[in-house]
Amino acid sequence: MKNKSFSFLTLSLALMTPLYCAADAVIIGKGTGVLWEGLPFNVTLSGSMTHSSLGLQYGLMNIADKNTQCMSSSDLTTIGGYKALKIAPGVGLIPRATGQATYTAYDGSVKSFTGTIGLPETRGGDSGELTSPTGYDWCLPPSMTSANNFYSPTGNRVVNISGTWALVADGTQTSSTVGLPTMYASSFSVLKNGDRFQSILPTSMSLRISTLECSGNTPTVINFGTVGRNLTANTELSKQTNSFNVSCTQISPLISANVAVQFRPLTSLYGGAKNRLALAQGGGYITGEIPGVTDSGKCDGASGINFNNEAINIGEMPMQFTKTFSNQIIWRLCSGGNTLPTGSVSASTEMLVTFN
């Protein structure tokens, strides 16, 4: 007899109202909190430090609106519960970035550290000991103590920073169009000729704030019940079908837009496959399917809902006041093979309602 495993999936649905529109504009609607994420960047900065000193305000891995030093805390504003760079009344900009830095120490040894910048927090190091120095944000030095003989002046440093941008709002935003600021990924030295930086936000784009607002209606907890523990990889263990409706409203001025949904993994991607949401306990995964919108989400396939924040179009919002998109969504619990766990398991994803 096969062993039994009580299995369930918890979906954390953050139903937001963003829009990434055309090639020259980002459009957001009403709402609060994180309204939009996109415009991915990936830069590598390298070269010698040219000086041995470590100054904390000259972080080795940073994002800022300046290319000379770290982002000043006084330049950020709390908007919708997040510390952000204000770009319009009630609207702010935050990076969601990860990075890795390798540098040559004063004694010639090569050292490295990893970290995150912006969302969910700015922190790095093996045990999270690295944070932004007092008075600065989105800034990670390799140590929290200044030193005169820290770097090799001639040794190489390589810093990779990749991520996306998020727009947050506090609900007070009004219809308008504003430009996006120049933003830099950077790696600083105390001497300017050791600085390395690159622009990571296209200034040719603008931000349009609209009155369009969309919300999703679907169960947020999917209980697969008690299922058999099948150790054959990519086997479907259980399937659940639920309603999946998205309703949009707007007031003048009316716009037309394609409505989409995006899923971001809060656990991880199983085996790096974008259509497989990993169980928190490992050894298995979840797939999703929106019939008539996505391809099949069968366990042994490579299609269905992608959990890597890709937009999945579900229909067009015309220039009218309200519209509802009615669909179904199918969730499948799948075996990862011999490593499939027993007992209670879980997985989670964040869903955004977007429009373009």
Short mmCIF file of C-alpha atoms in Angstrom, two decimals:
data_model
loop_
_atom_site.label_atom_id
_atom_site.label_comp_id
_atom_site.label_asym_id
_atom_site.label_seq_id
_atom_site.Cartn_x
_atom_site.Cartn_y
_atom_site.Cartn_z
CA MET A 1 0.00 0.00 0.00
CA LYS A 2 1.26 3.49 -0.82
CA ASN A 3 2.02 5.83 2.03
CA LYS A 4 -0.42 8.68 2.52
CA SER A 5 0.41 12.35 2.61
CA PHE A 6 -1.87 15.19 3.64
CA SER A 7 -1.06 17.95 1.18
CA PHE A 8 -2.26 21.49 0.64
CA LEU A 9 -1.36 24.65 -1.25
CA THR A 10 -1.63 28.13 0.21
CA LEU A 11 -1.85 30.92 -2.33
CA SER A 12 -0.93 34.38 -1.09
CA LEU A 13 -2.72 36.61 -3.58
CA ALA A 14 -1.59 40.22 -3.52
CA LEU A 15 -4.16 41.66 -5.91
CA MET A 16 -2.68 44.86 -7.24
CA THR A 17 -3.54 47.25 -10.06
CA PRO A 18 -0.45 47.99 -12.16
CA LEU A 19 0.06 48.42 -15.87
CA TYR A 20 3.11 48.28 -18.06
CA CYS A 21 2.05 50.00 -21.26
CA ALA A 22 3.68 50.18 -24.70
CA ALA A 23 7.38 50.94 -25.10
CA ASP A 24 7.39 54.46 -23.74
CA ALA A 25 5.17 54.49 -20.64
CA VAL A 26 4.46 52.73 -17.37
CA ILE A 27 0.84 53.15 -16.28
CA ILE A 28 -0.55 52.51 -12.83
CA GLY A 29 -4.08 52.77 -11.52
CA LYS A 30 -5.74 53.29 -8.16
CA GLY A 31 -4.81 51.37 -5.04
CA THR A 32 -2.20 51.25 -2.29
CA GLY A 33 0.99 49.32 -1.67
CA VAL A 34 2.99 47.76 -4.51
CA LEU A 35 1.05 48.51 -7.72
CA TRP A 36 3.50 47.42 -10.39
CA GLU A 37 6.80 45.58 -10.95
CA GLY A 38 8.84 45.38 -14.12
CA LEU A 39 11.65 46.87 -16.22
CA PRO A 40 14.27 44.21 -15.36
CA PHE A 41 17.96 45.12 -15.22
CA ASN A 42 21.18 43.13 -14.95
CA VAL A 43 24.56 44.90 -14.80
CA THR A 44 28.13 43.87 -14.04
CA LEU A 45 30.60 46.46 -12.75
CA SER A 46 34.31 45.73 -12.52
CA GLY A 47 37.72 47.36 -12.09
CA SER A 48 40.27 48.23 -9.42
CA MET A 49 39.32 50.28 -6.36
CA THR A 50 42.34 52.65 -6.88
CA HIS A 51 42.46 53.29 -3.10
CA SER A 52 42.76 51.11 -0.02
CA SER A 53 40.28 52.87 2.28
CA LEU A 54 36.72 51.78 3.00
CA GLY A 55 34.21 54.58 3.56
CA LEU A 56 30.77 53.27 4.47
CA GLN A 57 28.88 55.83 2.38
CA TYR A 58 30.75 54.52 -0.66
CA GLY A 59 29.11 51.11 -0.72
CA LEU A 60 30.43 48.31 -2.89
CA MET A 61 26.94 47.33 -4.09
CA ASN A 62 24.32 50.06 -4.37
CA ILE A 63 21.33 51.55 -6.19
CA ALA A 64 20.73 55.30 -6.11
CA ASP A 65 19.61 58.33 -8.07
CA LYS A 66 23.19 59.62 -7.98
CA ASN A 67 26.40 58.14 -9.41
CA THR A 68 28.73 59.57 -6.77
CA GLN A 69 27.55 58.07 -3.45
CA CYS A 70 24.83 55.99 -1.84
CA MET A 71 21.18 57.00 -1.68
CA SER A 72 20.61 59.46 1.15
CA SER A 73 17.90 58.39 3.60
CA SER A 74 16.55 61.95 3.55
CA ASP A 75 15.78 61.54 -0.17
CA LEU A 76 13.35 58.69 0.54
CA THR A 77 9.75 59.01 1.73
CA THR A 78 7.43 56.48 3.36
CA ILE A 79 4.71 55.78 0.79
CA GLY A 80 2.12 53.05 1.24
CA GLY A 81 4.23 51.56 4.03
CA TYR A 82 7.48 51.46 2.02
CA LYS A 83 10.54 53.72 1.99
CA ALA A 84 10.61 54.87 -1.63
CA LEU A 85 11.92 57.57 -3.92
CA LYS A 86 8.95 59.89 -4.46
CA ILE A 87 8.32 60.51 -8.16
CA ALA A 88 4.75 61.89 -7.99
CA PRO A 89 2.31 62.82 -5.19
CA GLY A 90 1.47 59.56 -3.44
CA VAL A 91 3.72 57.45 -5.73
CA GLY A 92 7.23 56.10 -5.12
CA LEU A 93 9.89 53.94 -6.79
CA ILE A 94 11.78 51.02 -5.14
CA PRO A 95 14.21 48.44 -6.57
CA ARG A 96 13.83 44.73 -5.91
CA ALA A 97 17.40 43.61 -6.53
CA THR A 98 19.90 40.93 -5.64
CA GLY A 99 23.63 41.21 -6.02
CA GLN A 100 27.00 39.58 -5.56
CA ALA A 101 30.27 41.40 -4.99
CA THR A 102 33.82 40.02 -5.19
CA TYR A 103 36.78 42.20 -4.22
CA THR A 104 40.49 41.98 -3.45
CA ALA A 105 41.36 42.72 0.16
CA TYR A 106 44.42 44.71 1.25
CA ASP A 107 46.34 41.50 2.00
CA GLY A 108 45.67 40.19 -1.53
CA SER A 109 42.98 37.67 -0.61
CA VAL A 110 39.77 37.56 -2.64
CA LYS A 111 36.52 37.93 -0.70
CA SER A 112 32.86 38.09 -1.64
CA PHE A 113 29.37 38.64 -0.28
CA THR A 114 25.80 38.61 -1.55
CA GLY A 115 22.82 40.74 -0.65
CA THR A 116 19.46 42.24 -1.54
CA ILE A 117 18.66 45.90 -2.19
CA GLY A 118 15.32 47.61 -1.74
CA LEU A 119 12.59 44.97 -1.54
CA PRO A 120 12.17 42.99 0.63
CA GLU A 121 15.03 44.70 2.51
CA THR A 122 18.56 45.94 2.02
CA ARG A 123 20.79 43.37 3.73
CA GLY A 124 23.79 41.19 2.91
CA GLY A 125 26.56 38.98 4.22
CA ASP A 126 26.61 35.38 5.39
CA SER A 127 24.40 36.10 8.40
CA GLY A 128 22.72 39.31 7.25
CA GLU A 129 25.23 41.44 9.14
CA LEU A 130 25.61 44.00 6.35
CA THR A 131 23.07 46.82 6.16
CA SER A 132 22.98 50.37 4.85
CA PRO A 133 25.11 52.74 6.96
CA THR A 134 23.41 55.39 9.06
CA GLY A 135 21.97 58.13 6.88
CA TYR A 136 21.89 56.02 3.71
CA ASP A 137 19.68 53.41 2.06
CA TRP A 138 19.94 50.83 -0.77
CA CYS A 139 23.67 50.71 0.03
CA LEU A 140 25.81 47.69 1.00
CA PRO A 141 29.45 48.08 2.04
CA PRO A 142 31.50 44.89 2.58
CA SER A 143 31.96 45.75 6.27
CA MET A 144 30.15 47.92 8.80
CA THR A 145 33.44 49.36 10.07
CA SER A 146 35.44 51.99 8.17
CA ALA A 147 39.11 51.15 7.62
CA ASN A 148 42.18 52.72 6.04
CA ASN A 149 43.75 49.50 4.71
CA PHE A 150 40.78 47.45 3.55
CA TYR A 151 41.01 47.05 -0.24
CA SER A 152 43.92 46.29 -2.51
CA PRO A 153 44.14 49.49 -4.61
CA THR A 154 45.14 47.52 -7.71
CA GLY A 155 43.16 44.30 -7.19
CA ASN A 156 40.03 43.70 -9.20
CA ARG A 157 36.45 44.05 -7.98
CA VAL A 158 33.43 42.51 -9.77
CA VAL A 159 29.87 43.41 -8.79
CA ASN A 160 26.69 42.02 -10.37
CA ILE A 161 23.33 43.61 -9.58
CA SER A 162 20.08 42.39 -11.12
CA GLY A 163 16.41 42.92 -10.41
CA THR A 164 13.27 44.82 -11.29
CA TRP A 165 11.57 48.08 -10.31
CA ALA A 166 8.45 48.41 -8.17
CA LEU A 167 6.03 51.31 -7.96
CA VAL A 168 4.20 51.88 -4.67
CA ALA A 169 1.34 54.23 -3.86
CA ASP A 170 -0.59 55.39 -0.79
CA GLY A 171 -3.99 55.85 -2.45
CA THR A 172 -3.77 59.64 -2.82
CA GLN A 173 -2.39 59.56 -6.36
CA THR A 174 -4.33 61.45 -9.04
CA SER A 175 -4.38 61.24 -12.84
CA SER A 176 -1.17 62.68 -14.26
CA THR A 177 1.91 61.92 -16.36
CA VAL A 178 5.44 62.32 -14.98
CA GLY A 179 8.95 61.39 -16.12
CA LEU A 180 10.97 58.57 -14.58
CA PRO A 181 14.24 59.61 -12.90
CA THR A 182 17.71 58.41 -13.85
CA MET A 183 18.71 55.57 -11.52
CA TYR A 184 22.09 53.87 -11.21
CA ALA A 185 23.52 50.56 -10.09
CA SER A 186 26.91 51.43 -8.65
CA SER A 187 30.06 50.28 -6.89
CA PHE A 188 31.99 53.11 -5.25
CA SER A 189 35.54 53.84 -4.13
CA VAL A 190 36.64 56.75 -1.95
CA LEU A 191 38.36 58.02 -5.10
CA LYS A 192 36.13 58.97 -8.01
CA ASN A 193 38.29 57.21 -10.60
CA GLY A 194 37.53 53.94 -8.81
CA ASP A 195 33.77 54.36 -9.13
CA ARG A 196 31.79 52.09 -11.43
CA PHE A 197 28.14 52.74 -12.31
CA GLN A 198 25.51 52.14 -14.97
CA SER A 199 22.03 53.54 -15.60
CA ILE A 200 19.32 50.92 -14.92
CA LEU A 201 16.06 52.79 -15.58
CA PRO A 202 15.17 54.13 -19.06
CA THR A 203 14.58 57.87 -18.75
CA SER A 204 12.83 57.85 -22.13
CA MET A 205 9.84 56.27 -20.38
CA SER A 206 7.16 58.13 -18.45
CA LEU A 207 4.76 57.22 -15.67
CA ARG A 208 1.05 57.64 -16.33
CA ILE A 209 -1.30 57.52 -13.37
CA SER A 210 -4.84 56.46 -14.31
CA THR A 211 -8.10 55.67 -12.52
CA LEU A 212 -8.23 52.05 -13.71
CA GLU A 213 -8.55 49.54 -10.88
CA CYS A 214 -8.74 45.74 -11.14
CA SER A 215 -9.25 43.08 -8.48
CA GLY A 216 -9.25 39.29 -8.51
CA ASN A 217 -11.71 36.86 -6.97
CA THR A 218 -10.50 33.29 -6.47
CA PRO A 219 -9.95 31.05 -3.43
CA THR A 220 -6.68 31.89 -1.72
CA VAL A 221 -6.28 28.54 0.05
CA ILE A 222 -6.37 25.38 -2.07
CA ASN A 223 -6.70 22.19 0.00
CA PHE A 224 -5.73 19.05 -1.92
CA GLY A 225 -6.77 16.83 0.97
CA THR A 226 -5.18 13.44 1.64
CA VAL A 227 -3.41 12.05 -1.43
CA GLY A 228 -1.37 8.97 -2.22
CA ARG A 229 2.42 9.27 -2.04
CA ASN A 230 3.43 8.33 -5.58
CA LEU A 231 7.22 8.34 -6.08
CA THR A 232 7.03 8.43 -9.88
CA ALA A 233 8.40 11.81 -10.89
CA ASN A 234 6.03 14.27 -12.62
CA THR A 235 2.93 12.30 -11.65
CA GLU A 236 -0.28 14.19 -10.86
CA LEU A 237 -1.24 13.55 -7.24
CA SER A 238 -4.35 15.72 -7.07
CA LYS A 239 -6.19 18.44 -9.00
CA GLN A 240 -8.44 21.32 -7.93
CA THR A 241 -10.53 23.58 -10.20
CA ASN A 242 -11.76 26.96 -8.97
CA SER A 243 -13.40 30.09 -10.32
CA PHE A 244 -10.99 32.83 -11.34
CA ASN A 245 -12.63 36.21 -11.97
CA VAL A 246 -11.05 39.62 -12.46
CA SER A 247 -13.19 42.77 -12.26
CA CYS A 248 -12.03 46.19 -13.48
CA THR A 249 -13.50 49.63 -12.98
CA GLN A 250 -12.44 53.12 -13.96
CA ILE A 251 -13.72 56.68 -13.91
CA SER A 252 -12.96 59.48 -16.34
CA PRO A 253 -10.59 59.79 -18.13
CA LEU A 254 -11.27 56.33 -19.61
CA ILE A 255 -8.46 54.26 -21.12
CA SER A 256 -8.33 50.91 -22.92
CA ALA A 257 -5.92 48.24 -21.74
CA ASN A 258 -5.12 44.55 -21.93
CA VAL A 259 -5.68 42.96 -18.52
CA ALA A 260 -3.18 40.36 -17.35
CA VAL A 261 -2.13 38.45 -14.26
CA GLN A 262 1.40 37.79 -13.00
CA PHE A 263 2.53 35.15 -10.51
CA ARG A 264 5.71 35.49 -8.43
CA PRO A 265 6.93 32.53 -6.35
CA LEU A 266 7.06 33.03 -2.60
CA THR A 267 8.55 29.56 -2.18
CA SER A 268 10.70 28.95 -5.28
CA LEU A 269 10.70 27.48 -8.80
CA TYR A 270 11.04 23.68 -8.77
CA GLY A 271 14.20 22.71 -10.64
CA GLY A 272 14.33 26.23 -12.05
CA ALA A 273 11.30 25.49 -14.29
CA LYS A 274 9.20 28.62 -14.59
CA ASN A 275 5.92 26.66 -14.74
CA ARG A 276 6.56 24.68 -11.52
CA LEU A 277 6.02 26.22 -8.08
CA ALA A 278 8.11 24.29 -5.56
CA LEU A 279 6.76 22.91 -2.32
CA ALA A 280 8.31 24.61 0.67
CA GLN A 281 9.32 21.15 1.92
CA GLY A 282 10.87 20.15 -1.43
CA GLY A 283 10.28 16.97 -3.40
CA GLY A 284 7.23 18.16 -5.32
CA TYR A 285 5.61 21.10 -7.05
CA ILE A 286 2.43 22.86 -8.10
CA THR A 287 1.33 23.70 -11.65
CA GLY A 288 -1.44 26.05 -12.73
CA GLU A 289 -3.64 26.38 -15.78
CA ILE A 290 -6.26 28.92 -16.91
CA PRO A 291 -8.34 27.06 -19.53
CA GLY A 292 -8.71 29.01 -22.74
CA VAL A 293 -5.96 31.41 -21.67
CA THR A 294 -2.86 29.29 -21.03
CA ASP A 295 -1.77 25.96 -22.43
CA SER A 296 -2.16 22.79 -20.37
CA GLY A 297 -0.69 22.73 -16.89
CA LYS A 298 -0.19 18.97 -16.75
CA CYS A 299 2.52 17.83 -14.34
CA ASP A 300 4.71 16.29 -17.04
CA GLY A 301 4.51 19.31 -19.34
CA ALA A 302 6.38 22.59 -19.69
CA SER A 303 3.43 24.94 -20.08
CA GLY A 304 0.57 26.43 -18.10
CA ILE A 305 0.95 29.32 -15.66
CA ASN A 306 4.49 30.65 -15.37
CA PHE A 307 5.49 31.67 -11.85
CA ASN A 308 8.35 33.97 -12.89
CA ASN A 309 6.34 37.20 -12.99
CA GLU A 310 5.53 36.93 -16.70
CA ALA A 311 2.30 38.65 -17.75
CA ILE A 312 -0.56 36.34 -18.80
CA ASN A 313 -3.16 38.28 -20.79
CA ILE A 314 -6.76 37.40 -19.92
CA GLY A 315 -8.67 39.98 -22.00
CA GLU A 316 -9.10 43.60 -22.99
CA MET A 317 -10.60 46.38 -20.88
CA PRO A 318 -12.38 48.68 -23.35
CA MET A 319 -12.99 52.39 -22.78
CA GLN A 320 -15.92 51.71 -20.48
CA PHE A 321 -16.56 52.00 -16.76
CA THR A 322 -16.67 48.33 -15.72
CA LYS A 323 -15.84 44.87 -17.04
CA THR A 324 -15.46 41.40 -15.49
CA PHE A 325 -13.31 38.62 -16.94
CA SER A 326 -14.68 35.22 -15.88
CA ASN A 327 -12.39 32.18 -16.04
CA GLN A 328 -11.45 29.03 -14.19
CA ILE A 329 -8.07 28.10 -12.75
CA ILE A 330 -6.78 24.54 -12.33
CA TRP A 331 -4.14 23.71 -9.72
CA ARG A 332 -2.27 20.40 -9.80
CA LEU A 333 -0.15 18.86 -7.04
CA CYS A 334 2.74 16.95 -8.64
CA SER A 335 5.29 14.42 -7.43
CA GLY A 336 8.99 15.20 -7.60
CA GLY A 337 9.94 11.52 -7.36
CA ASN A 338 11.80 9.74 -4.57
CA THR A 339 12.22 12.93 -2.56
CA LEU A 340 8.46 13.54 -2.23
CA PRO A 341 7.86 14.25 1.47
CA THR A 342 5.24 12.75 3.74
CA GLY A 343 2.97 14.75 5.98
CA SER A 344 1.70 18.26 5.51
CA VAL A 345 3.23 20.27 2.65
CA SER A 346 2.71 23.80 1.36
CA ALA A 347 3.61 26.23 -1.40
CA SER A 348 2.77 29.87 -2.00
CA THR A 349 2.75 32.41 -4.76
CA GLU A 350 1.92 36.09 -5.06
CA MET A 351 -0.50 37.17 -7.80
CA LEU A 352 -0.71 40.62 -9.34
CA VAL A 353 -3.48 41.87 -11.62
CA THR A 354 -1.81 43.95 -14.29
CA PHE A 355 -2.80 45.75 -17.49
CA ASN A 356 -0.96 46.87 -20.62
#
